[in-house]
Coordinates of C-alpha atoms in Angstrom, one line a residue:
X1 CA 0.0 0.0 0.0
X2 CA 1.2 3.5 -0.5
X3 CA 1.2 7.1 0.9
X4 CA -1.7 8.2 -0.9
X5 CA -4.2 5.0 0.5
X6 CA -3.5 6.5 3.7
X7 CA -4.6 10.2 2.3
X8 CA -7.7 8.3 1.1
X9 CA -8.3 6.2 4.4
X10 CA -8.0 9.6 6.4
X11 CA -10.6 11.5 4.1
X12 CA -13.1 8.6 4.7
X13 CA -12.7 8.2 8.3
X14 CA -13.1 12.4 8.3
X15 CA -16.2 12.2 6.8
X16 CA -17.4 9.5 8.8
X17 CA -16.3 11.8 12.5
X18 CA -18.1 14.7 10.5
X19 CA -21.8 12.8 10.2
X20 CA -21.6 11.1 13.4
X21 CA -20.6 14.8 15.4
X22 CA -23.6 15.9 13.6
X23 CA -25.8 13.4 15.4
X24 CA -24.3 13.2 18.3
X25 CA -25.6 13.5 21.8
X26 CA -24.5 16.2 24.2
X27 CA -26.0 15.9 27.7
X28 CA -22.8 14.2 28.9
X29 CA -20.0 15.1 26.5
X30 CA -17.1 16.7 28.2
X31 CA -16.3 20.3 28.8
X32 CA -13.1 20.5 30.3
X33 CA -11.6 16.7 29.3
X34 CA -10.1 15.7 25.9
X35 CA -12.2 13.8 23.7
X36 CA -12.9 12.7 19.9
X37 CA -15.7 15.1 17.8
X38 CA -17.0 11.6 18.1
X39 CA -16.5 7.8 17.4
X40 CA -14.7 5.8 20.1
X41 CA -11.5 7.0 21.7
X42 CA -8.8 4.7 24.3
X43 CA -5.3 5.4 25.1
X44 CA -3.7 8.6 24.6
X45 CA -0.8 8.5 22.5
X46 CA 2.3 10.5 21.3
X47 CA 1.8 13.3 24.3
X48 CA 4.8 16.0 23.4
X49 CA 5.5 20.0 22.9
X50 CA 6.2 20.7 19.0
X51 CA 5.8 23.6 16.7
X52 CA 5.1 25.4 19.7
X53 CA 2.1 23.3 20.9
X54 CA 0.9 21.0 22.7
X55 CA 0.1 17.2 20.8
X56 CA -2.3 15.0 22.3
X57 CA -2.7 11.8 20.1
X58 CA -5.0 9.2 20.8
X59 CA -6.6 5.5 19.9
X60 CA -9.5 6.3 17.3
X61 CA -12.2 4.3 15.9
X62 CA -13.7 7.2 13.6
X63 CA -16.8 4.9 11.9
X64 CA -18.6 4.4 15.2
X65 CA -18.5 4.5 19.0
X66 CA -17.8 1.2 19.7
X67 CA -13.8 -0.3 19.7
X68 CA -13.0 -1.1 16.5
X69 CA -9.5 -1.1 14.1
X70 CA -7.7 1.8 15.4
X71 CA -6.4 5.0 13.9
X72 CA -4.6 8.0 15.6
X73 CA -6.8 10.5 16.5
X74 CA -5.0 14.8 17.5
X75 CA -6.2 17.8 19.4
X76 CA -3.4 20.4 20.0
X77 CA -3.1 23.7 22.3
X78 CA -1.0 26.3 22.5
X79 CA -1.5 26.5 26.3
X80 CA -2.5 23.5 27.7
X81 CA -6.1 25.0 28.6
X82 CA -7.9 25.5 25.1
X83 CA -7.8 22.6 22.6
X84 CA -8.5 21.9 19.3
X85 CA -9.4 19.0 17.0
X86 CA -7.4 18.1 14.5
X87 CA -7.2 15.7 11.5
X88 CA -7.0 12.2 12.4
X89 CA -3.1 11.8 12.0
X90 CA -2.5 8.2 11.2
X91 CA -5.2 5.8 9.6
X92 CA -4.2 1.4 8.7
X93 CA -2.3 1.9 5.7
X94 CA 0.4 -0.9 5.5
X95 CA -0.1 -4.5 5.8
X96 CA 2.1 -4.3 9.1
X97 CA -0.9 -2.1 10.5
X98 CA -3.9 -3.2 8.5
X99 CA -6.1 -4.4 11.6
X100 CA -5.0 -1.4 13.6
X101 CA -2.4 1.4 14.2
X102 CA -2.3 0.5 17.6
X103 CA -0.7 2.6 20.7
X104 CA 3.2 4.2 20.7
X105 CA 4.5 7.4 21.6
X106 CA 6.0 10.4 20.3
X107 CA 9.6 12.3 20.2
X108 CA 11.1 15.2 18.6
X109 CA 14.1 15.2 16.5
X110 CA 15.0 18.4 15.7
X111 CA 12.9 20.1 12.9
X112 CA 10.8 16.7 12.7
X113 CA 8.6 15.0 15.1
X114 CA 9.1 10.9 15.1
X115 CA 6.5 8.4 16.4
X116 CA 6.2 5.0 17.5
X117 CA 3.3 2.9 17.1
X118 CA 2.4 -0.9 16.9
X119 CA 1.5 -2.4 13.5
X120 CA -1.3 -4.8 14.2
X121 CA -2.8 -7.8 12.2
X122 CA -4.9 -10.8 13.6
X123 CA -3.6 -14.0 12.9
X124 CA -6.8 -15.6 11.3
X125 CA -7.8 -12.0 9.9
X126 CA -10.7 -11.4 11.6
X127 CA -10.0 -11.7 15.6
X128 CA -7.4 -12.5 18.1
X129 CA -8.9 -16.1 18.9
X130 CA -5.7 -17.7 17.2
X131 CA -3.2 -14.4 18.6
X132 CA -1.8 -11.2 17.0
X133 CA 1.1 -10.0 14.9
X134 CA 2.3 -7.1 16.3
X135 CA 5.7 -5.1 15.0
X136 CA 6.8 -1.6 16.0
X137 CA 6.0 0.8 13.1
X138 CA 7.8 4.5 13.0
X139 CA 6.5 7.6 11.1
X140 CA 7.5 11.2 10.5
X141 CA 5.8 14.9 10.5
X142 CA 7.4 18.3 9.6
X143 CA 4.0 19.8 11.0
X144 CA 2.8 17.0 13.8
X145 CA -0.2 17.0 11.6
X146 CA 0.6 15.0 8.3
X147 CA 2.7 11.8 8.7
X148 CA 4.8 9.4 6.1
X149 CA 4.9 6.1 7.0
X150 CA 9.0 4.6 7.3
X151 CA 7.2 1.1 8.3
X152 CA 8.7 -1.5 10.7
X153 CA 11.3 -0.7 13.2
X154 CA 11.5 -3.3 15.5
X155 CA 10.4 -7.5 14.8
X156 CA 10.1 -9.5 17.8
X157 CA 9.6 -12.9 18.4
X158 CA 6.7 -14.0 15.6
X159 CA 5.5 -16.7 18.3
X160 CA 4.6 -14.3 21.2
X161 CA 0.8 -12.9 20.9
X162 CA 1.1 -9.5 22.8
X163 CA 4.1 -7.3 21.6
X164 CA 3.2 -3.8 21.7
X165 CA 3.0 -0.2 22.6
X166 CA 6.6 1.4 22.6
X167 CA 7.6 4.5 24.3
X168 CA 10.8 6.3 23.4
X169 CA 12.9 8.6 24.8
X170 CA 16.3 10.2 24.4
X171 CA 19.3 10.4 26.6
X172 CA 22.5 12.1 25.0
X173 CA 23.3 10.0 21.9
X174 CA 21.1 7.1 22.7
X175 CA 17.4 6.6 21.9
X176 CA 15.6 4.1 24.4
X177 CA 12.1 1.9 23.9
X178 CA 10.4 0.1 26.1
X179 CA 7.2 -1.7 25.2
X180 CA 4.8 -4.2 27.1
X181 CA 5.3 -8.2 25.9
X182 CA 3.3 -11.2 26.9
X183 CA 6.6 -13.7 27.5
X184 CA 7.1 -17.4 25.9
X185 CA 5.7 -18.3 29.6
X186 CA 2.9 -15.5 29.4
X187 CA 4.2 -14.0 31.8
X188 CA 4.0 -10.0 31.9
X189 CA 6.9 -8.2 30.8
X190 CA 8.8 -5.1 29.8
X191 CA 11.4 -4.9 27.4
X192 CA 13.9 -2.5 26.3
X193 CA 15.7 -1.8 23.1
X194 CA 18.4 0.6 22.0
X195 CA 19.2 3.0 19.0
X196 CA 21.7 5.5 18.0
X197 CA 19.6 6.9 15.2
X198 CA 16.3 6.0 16.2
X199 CA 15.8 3.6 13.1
X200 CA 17.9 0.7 14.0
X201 CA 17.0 -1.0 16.8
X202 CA 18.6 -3.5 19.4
X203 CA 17.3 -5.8 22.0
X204 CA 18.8 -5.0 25.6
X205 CA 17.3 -6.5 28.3
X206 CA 14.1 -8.0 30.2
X207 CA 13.6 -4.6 32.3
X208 CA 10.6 -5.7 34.7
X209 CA 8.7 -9.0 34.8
X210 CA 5.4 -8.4 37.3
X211 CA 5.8 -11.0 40.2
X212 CA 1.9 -11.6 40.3
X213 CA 2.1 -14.8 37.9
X214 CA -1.7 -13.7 37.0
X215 CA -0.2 -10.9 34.9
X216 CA 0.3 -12.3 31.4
X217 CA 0.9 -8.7 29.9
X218 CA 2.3 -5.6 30.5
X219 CA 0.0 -2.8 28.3
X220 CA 1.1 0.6 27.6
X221 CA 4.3 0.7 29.7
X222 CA 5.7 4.0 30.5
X223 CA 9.4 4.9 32.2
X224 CA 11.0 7.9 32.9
X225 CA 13.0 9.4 35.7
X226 CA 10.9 11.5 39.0
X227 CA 12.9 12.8 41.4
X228 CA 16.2 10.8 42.0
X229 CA 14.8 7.6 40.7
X230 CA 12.8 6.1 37.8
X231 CA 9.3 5.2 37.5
X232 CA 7.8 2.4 35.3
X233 CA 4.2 2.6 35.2
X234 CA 2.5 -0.8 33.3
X235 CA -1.2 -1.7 33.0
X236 CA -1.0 -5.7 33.8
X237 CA -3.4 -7.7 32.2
X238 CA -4.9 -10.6 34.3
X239 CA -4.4 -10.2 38.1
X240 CA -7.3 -10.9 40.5
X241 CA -8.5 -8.3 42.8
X242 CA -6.9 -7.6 45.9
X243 CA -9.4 -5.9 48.1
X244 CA -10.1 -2.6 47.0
X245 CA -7.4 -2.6 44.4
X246 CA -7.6 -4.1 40.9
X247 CA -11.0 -3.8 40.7
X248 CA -11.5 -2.8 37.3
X249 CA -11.5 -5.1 34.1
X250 CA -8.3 -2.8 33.4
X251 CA -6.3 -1.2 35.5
X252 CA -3.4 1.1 35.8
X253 CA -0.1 1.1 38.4
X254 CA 3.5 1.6 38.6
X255 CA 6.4 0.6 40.8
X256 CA 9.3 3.1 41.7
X257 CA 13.4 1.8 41.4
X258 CA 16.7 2.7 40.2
X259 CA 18.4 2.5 36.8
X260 CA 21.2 3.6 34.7
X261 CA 21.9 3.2 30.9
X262 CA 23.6 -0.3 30.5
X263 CA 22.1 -1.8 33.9
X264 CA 18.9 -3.6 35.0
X265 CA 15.9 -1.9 36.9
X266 CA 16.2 -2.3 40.6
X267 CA 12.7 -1.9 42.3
X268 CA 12.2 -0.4 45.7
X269 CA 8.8 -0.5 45.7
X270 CA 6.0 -3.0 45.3
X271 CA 3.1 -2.2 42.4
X272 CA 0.8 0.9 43.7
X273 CA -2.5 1.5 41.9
X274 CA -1.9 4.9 39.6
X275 CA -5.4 5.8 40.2
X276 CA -8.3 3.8 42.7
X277 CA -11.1 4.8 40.2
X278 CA -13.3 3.3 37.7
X279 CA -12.4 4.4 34.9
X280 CA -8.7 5.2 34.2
X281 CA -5.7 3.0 32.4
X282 CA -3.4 3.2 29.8
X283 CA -1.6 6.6 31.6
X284 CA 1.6 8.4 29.4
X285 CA 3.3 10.8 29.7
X286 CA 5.9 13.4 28.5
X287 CA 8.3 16.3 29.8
X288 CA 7.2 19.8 29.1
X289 CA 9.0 22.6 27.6
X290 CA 9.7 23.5 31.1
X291 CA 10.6 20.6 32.7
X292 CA 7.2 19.4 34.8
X293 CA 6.4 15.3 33.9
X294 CA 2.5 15.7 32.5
X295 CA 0.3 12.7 32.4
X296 CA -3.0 11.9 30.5
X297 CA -5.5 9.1 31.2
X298 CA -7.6 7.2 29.2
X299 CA -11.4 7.4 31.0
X300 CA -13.1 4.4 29.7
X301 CA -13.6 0.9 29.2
X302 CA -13.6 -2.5 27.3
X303 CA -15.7 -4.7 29.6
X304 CA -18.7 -3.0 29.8
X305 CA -21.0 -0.9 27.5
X306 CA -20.8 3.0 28.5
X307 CA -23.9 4.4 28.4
X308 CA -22.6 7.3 26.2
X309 CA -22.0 5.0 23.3
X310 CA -26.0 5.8 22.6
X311 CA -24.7 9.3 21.7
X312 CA -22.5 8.6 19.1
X313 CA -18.9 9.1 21.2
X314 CA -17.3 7.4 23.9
X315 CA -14.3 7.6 25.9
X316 CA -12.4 11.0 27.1
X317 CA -8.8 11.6 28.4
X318 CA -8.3 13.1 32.5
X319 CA -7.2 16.3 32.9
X320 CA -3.0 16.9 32.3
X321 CA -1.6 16.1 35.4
X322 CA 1.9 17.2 36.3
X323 CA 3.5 14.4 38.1
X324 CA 6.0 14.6 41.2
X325 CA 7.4 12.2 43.3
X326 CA 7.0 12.1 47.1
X327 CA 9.6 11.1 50.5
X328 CA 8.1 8.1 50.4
X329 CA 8.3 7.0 46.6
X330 CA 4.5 7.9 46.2
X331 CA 4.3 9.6 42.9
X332 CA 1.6 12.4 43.4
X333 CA -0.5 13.7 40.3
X334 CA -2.1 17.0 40.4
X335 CA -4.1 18.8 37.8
X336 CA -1.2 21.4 36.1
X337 CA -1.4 24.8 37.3
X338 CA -2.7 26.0 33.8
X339 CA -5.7 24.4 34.2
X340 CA -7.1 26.7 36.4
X341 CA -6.9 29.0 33.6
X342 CA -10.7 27.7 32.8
X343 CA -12.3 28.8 36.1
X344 CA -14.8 31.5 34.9
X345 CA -16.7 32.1 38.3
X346 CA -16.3 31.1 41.9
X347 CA -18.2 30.5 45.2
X348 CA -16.5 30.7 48.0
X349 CA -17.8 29.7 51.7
X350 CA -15.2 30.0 54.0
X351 CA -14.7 28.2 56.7
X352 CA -18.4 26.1 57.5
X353 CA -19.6 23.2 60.2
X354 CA -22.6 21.1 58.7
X355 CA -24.5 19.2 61.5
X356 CA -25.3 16.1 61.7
X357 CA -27.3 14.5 58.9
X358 CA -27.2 18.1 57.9
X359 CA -26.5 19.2 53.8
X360 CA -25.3 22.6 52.3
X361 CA -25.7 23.7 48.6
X362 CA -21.8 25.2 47.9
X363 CA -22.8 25.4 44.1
X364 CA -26.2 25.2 42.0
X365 CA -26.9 24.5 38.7
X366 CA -23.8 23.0 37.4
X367 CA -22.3 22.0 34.5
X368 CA -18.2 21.3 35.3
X369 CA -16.5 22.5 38.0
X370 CA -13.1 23.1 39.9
X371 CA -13.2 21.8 43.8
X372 CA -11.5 22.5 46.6
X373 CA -12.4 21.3 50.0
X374 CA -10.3 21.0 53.2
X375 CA -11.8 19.5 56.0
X376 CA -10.8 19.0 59.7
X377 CA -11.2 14.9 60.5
X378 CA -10.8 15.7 64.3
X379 CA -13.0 18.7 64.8
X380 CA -15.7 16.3 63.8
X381 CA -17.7 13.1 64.0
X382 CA -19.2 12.2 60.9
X383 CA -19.2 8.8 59.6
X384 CA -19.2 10.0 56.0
X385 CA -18.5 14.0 55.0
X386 CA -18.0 15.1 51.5
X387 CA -20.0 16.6 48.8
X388 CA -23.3 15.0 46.8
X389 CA -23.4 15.6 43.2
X390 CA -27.4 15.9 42.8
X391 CA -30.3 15.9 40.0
X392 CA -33.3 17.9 40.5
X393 CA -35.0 14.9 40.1
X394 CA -33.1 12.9 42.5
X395 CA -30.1 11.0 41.1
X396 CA -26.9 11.1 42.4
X397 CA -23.4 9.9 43.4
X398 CA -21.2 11.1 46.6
X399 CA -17.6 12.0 46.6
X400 CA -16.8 11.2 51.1
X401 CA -14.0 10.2 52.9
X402 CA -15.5 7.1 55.0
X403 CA -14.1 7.2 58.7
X404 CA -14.7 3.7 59.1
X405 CA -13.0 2.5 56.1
X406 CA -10.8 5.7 56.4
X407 CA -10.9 6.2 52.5
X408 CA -11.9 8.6 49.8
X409 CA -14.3 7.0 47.4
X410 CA -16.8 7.8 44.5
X411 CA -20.3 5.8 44.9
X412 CA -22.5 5.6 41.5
X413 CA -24.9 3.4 43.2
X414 CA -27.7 5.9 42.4
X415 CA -26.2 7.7 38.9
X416 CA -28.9 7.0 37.2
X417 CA -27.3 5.3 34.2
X418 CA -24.0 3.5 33.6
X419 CA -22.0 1.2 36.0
X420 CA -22.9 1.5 39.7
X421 CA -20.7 0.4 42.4
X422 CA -17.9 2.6 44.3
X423 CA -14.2 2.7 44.3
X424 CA -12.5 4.3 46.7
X425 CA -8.5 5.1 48.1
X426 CA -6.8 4.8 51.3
X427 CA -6.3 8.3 53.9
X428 CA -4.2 8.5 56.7
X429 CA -4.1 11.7 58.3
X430 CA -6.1 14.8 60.2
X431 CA -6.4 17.4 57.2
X432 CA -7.4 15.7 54.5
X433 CA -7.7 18.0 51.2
X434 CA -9.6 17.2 48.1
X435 CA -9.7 18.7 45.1
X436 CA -12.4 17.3 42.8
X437 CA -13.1 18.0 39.1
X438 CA -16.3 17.5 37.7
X439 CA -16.9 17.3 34.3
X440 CA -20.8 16.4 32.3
X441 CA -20.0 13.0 32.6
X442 CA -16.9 12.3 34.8
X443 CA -15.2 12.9 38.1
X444 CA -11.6 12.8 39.1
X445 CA -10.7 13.0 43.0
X446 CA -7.3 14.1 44.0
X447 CA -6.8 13.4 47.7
X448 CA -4.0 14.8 49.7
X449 CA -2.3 17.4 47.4
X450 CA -2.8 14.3 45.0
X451 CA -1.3 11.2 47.0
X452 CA -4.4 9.3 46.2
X453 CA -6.5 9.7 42.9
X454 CA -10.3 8.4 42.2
X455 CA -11.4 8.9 38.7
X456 CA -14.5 7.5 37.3
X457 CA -17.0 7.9 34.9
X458 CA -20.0 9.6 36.1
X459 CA -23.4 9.6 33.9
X460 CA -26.0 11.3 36.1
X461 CA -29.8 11.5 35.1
X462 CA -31.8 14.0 33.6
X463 CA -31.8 17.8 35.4
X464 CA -29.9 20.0 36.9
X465 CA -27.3 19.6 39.0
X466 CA -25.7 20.8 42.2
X467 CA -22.8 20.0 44.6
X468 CA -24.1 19.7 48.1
X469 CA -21.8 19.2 51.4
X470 CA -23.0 16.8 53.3
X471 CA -22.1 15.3 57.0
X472 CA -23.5 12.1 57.5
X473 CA -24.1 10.6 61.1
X474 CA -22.0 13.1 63.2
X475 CA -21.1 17.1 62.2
X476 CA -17.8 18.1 60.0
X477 CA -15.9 21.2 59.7
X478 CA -14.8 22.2 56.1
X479 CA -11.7 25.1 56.7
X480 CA -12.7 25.6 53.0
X481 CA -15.2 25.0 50.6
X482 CA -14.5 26.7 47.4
X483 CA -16.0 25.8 44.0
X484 CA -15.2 27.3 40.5
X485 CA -17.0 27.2 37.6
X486 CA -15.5 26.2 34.7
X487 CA -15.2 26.9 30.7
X488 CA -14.9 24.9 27.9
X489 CA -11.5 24.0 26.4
X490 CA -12.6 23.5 23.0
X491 CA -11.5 26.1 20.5
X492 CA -13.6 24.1 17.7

């Protein structure tokens, strides 16, 4: 196949985006959160600065909103706060990718920005019931818009079914992938290769096997340095769950060690959940012009419908989240500064006791909305304490920290559509801060100055809404209770 197929491809899968947007549902399509015009989105891919803006690739099925064989969908920014969609970037144009252009990463070579991305095909053509053929694929943009295909970089073993989704980076003269594998013994792994041009590649090492034997693959693996060590973070495919972690049909951690060029990854911690919510996996990230680590997630899911799928889109990225790493090897994701660039309005109540049983409206009629609540645990009782998200007629979910389970969580039970259940995170402490972002159809919780997170998909019935504190069985005192309202990013 050549250039132009993919020119054609592209067109098509344009025109299909264009008459689905046209039909599409609004009532929970996101605000403040990155997502396609419409079709189905997953993993953000290729997150870097170029051209003097911000490029946030992602997995696109552009002829419907259910999974299907993946192109590369683009918004940029110029600031990190306003977005814009732009052309689908890379569509299946080479037998190597035919079933899919499937997840990689992004890195700038000088005047040129380079990406990495799996070629997939299904064995039997149709499914992976007999396994996959996956290679690693490269491709080249003046503009981080158009790209030419320079096909396969990187051949692994033809036996092993799960081979995919590199990320790259450079460090003086050397380029370095890593990429998730499913191993002779299907056990999950990470593997690393080495370049000196970014075109010829060399196998190095094993870099991480998961000890859970349950984990038979390692998706969209991510490693860079935080701090004074190096962080892998890995989506492992198979692992039961473990109390309140790993409760998701996919889910998203990363264990903290030490490594050098030339040497093997030493851990010093075990695997810690990147985020205790329902919806989040397949987090990458990338280094900003001045220096901050910035992560997206991917909200969705594979093992259930989501109720947005009705309304011709589904899936949506988190906020950026600038990434830092804590005393105790906790990495800590906050929304980035700039992001509170889109507050357009705020209420602010000071310092306020609710009694027991007792509710207080802090904002009404909502649509999305910046949080920030600090409460004093010992200057009060309450069993729960937190904030309600609320319909006018009657549907909702709570955001609480639970003093008997001492935890932050998110419950759905009463959303009104979409999963139910909760998830929530562990809190250890007196003061426990919260900020909370609240999007049409999603929440993110980021609890002590980000320690914890607890993202989820939210799809809330019919009416207007409005966050409520709440105390529930015993009286809290919130030192603040501030909410901002918030503006859309889209520029288009």
């Amino acid at each position: 196949m050549t250039g132009s197929s993919m020119e054609a491809e592209l067109a098509r899968a344009e025109a299909a985006v264009a008459d689905m947007a046209a039909r599409r549902g609004d009532r929970w399509y996101p605000r403040t959160h990155i997502a396609a015009n419409a079709g189905w989105i997953n993993d953000p891919n290729g997150l870097c600065h170029f051209g003097g803006r911000y490029h946030v690739y992602f997995q696109h099925h552009p002829y419907s909103a259910q999974w299907g064989p993946m192109y590369w969908g683009h918004v940029s920014s110029a600031d990190l706060v306003t977005w814009r969609h732009e052309p689908i970037a890379l569509a299946p144009s080479l037998e190597e990718d035919r079933d899919g252009v499937f997840s990689g990463s992004a890195i700038v070579d000088g005047d040129e920005l380079v990406v990495y991305y799996t070629g997939h095909r299904w064995r039997n053509g149709v499914s992976e019931d007999e396994g996959n053929l996956q290679v690693q694929c490269m491709a080249r943009s003046s503009d981080g818009t158009t790209f030419v295909k320079e096909g396969v970089v990187v051949t692994g073993p033809p036996e092993l079914p799960h081979f995919r989704d590199p990320k790259v980076w450079r460090m003086g003269e050397t380029w370095y992938m890593v990429f998730g594998v499913s191993s002779a013994d299907e056990r999950g792994e990470v593997w690393l290769y080495t370049s000196t041009d970014g075109a010829a590649w060399e196998f190095d090492r094993v870099l991480f096997r998961d000890p859970d034997p349950n984990a038979f693959m390692l998706e969209c693996p991510d490693m860079f340095p935080l701090g004074d060590a190096w962080v892998i973070v890995y989506c492992p495919m198979g692992p039961k769950p473990q109390g309140y972690g790993l409760r998701n049909g996919h889910n998203a951690g990363y264990v903290v060690g030490d490594w050098a060029p030339g040497q093997d990854f030493v851990q010093r911690t075990d695997f810690r959940p990147a985020d205790w919510g329902g919806n989040y996996y397949a987090p990458q990230s990338f280094t900003s012009p001045d220096g901050r680590r910035i992560a997206f997630g991917w909200m969705g899911g594979f093992d259930h419908p989501i109720v947005s799928q009705r309304d011709s889109w589904c899936g949506q990225l988190t906020v950026p989240r600038e990434l830092t790493l804590a005393d105790d090897l906790r990495v800590r994701a906050m929304p980035v500064a700039e992001f509170a660039g889109l507050r357009t309005a705020t209420v602010d109540l000071g310092e306020v006791t609710i009694g027991r049983d007792e509710e207080l409206t802090l904002l009404p009629d909502l649509d999305s909305a910046d949080i920030e609540l600090t409460i004093s645990l010992p200057d009060g009782d309450a069993e729960r304490v937190g904030l309600v998200l609320r319909t006018e007629t009657g549907n909702e979910i709570l955001i609480a920290y639970d003093d008997l389970a001492q935890r932050v969580l998110i419950d759905r039970r009463r959303a009104g559509y979409g999963e139910r259940g909760y998830r929530a995170a562990p809190f250890d402490g007196d003061v426990l801060r919260l900020r909370i972002v609240v999007d049409r159809g999603s929440v993110e919780v980021f609890a002590g100055d980000g320690a914890e997170c607890v993202s989820s998909l939210v799809f809330l019935g019919e009416g207007v809404r409005s966050a409520i504190l709440f105390a529930e069985s015993g009286s809290a005192r919130f030192t603040q209770a501030t909410a901002h309202r918030l503006g859309s990013i889209w520029e288009n």
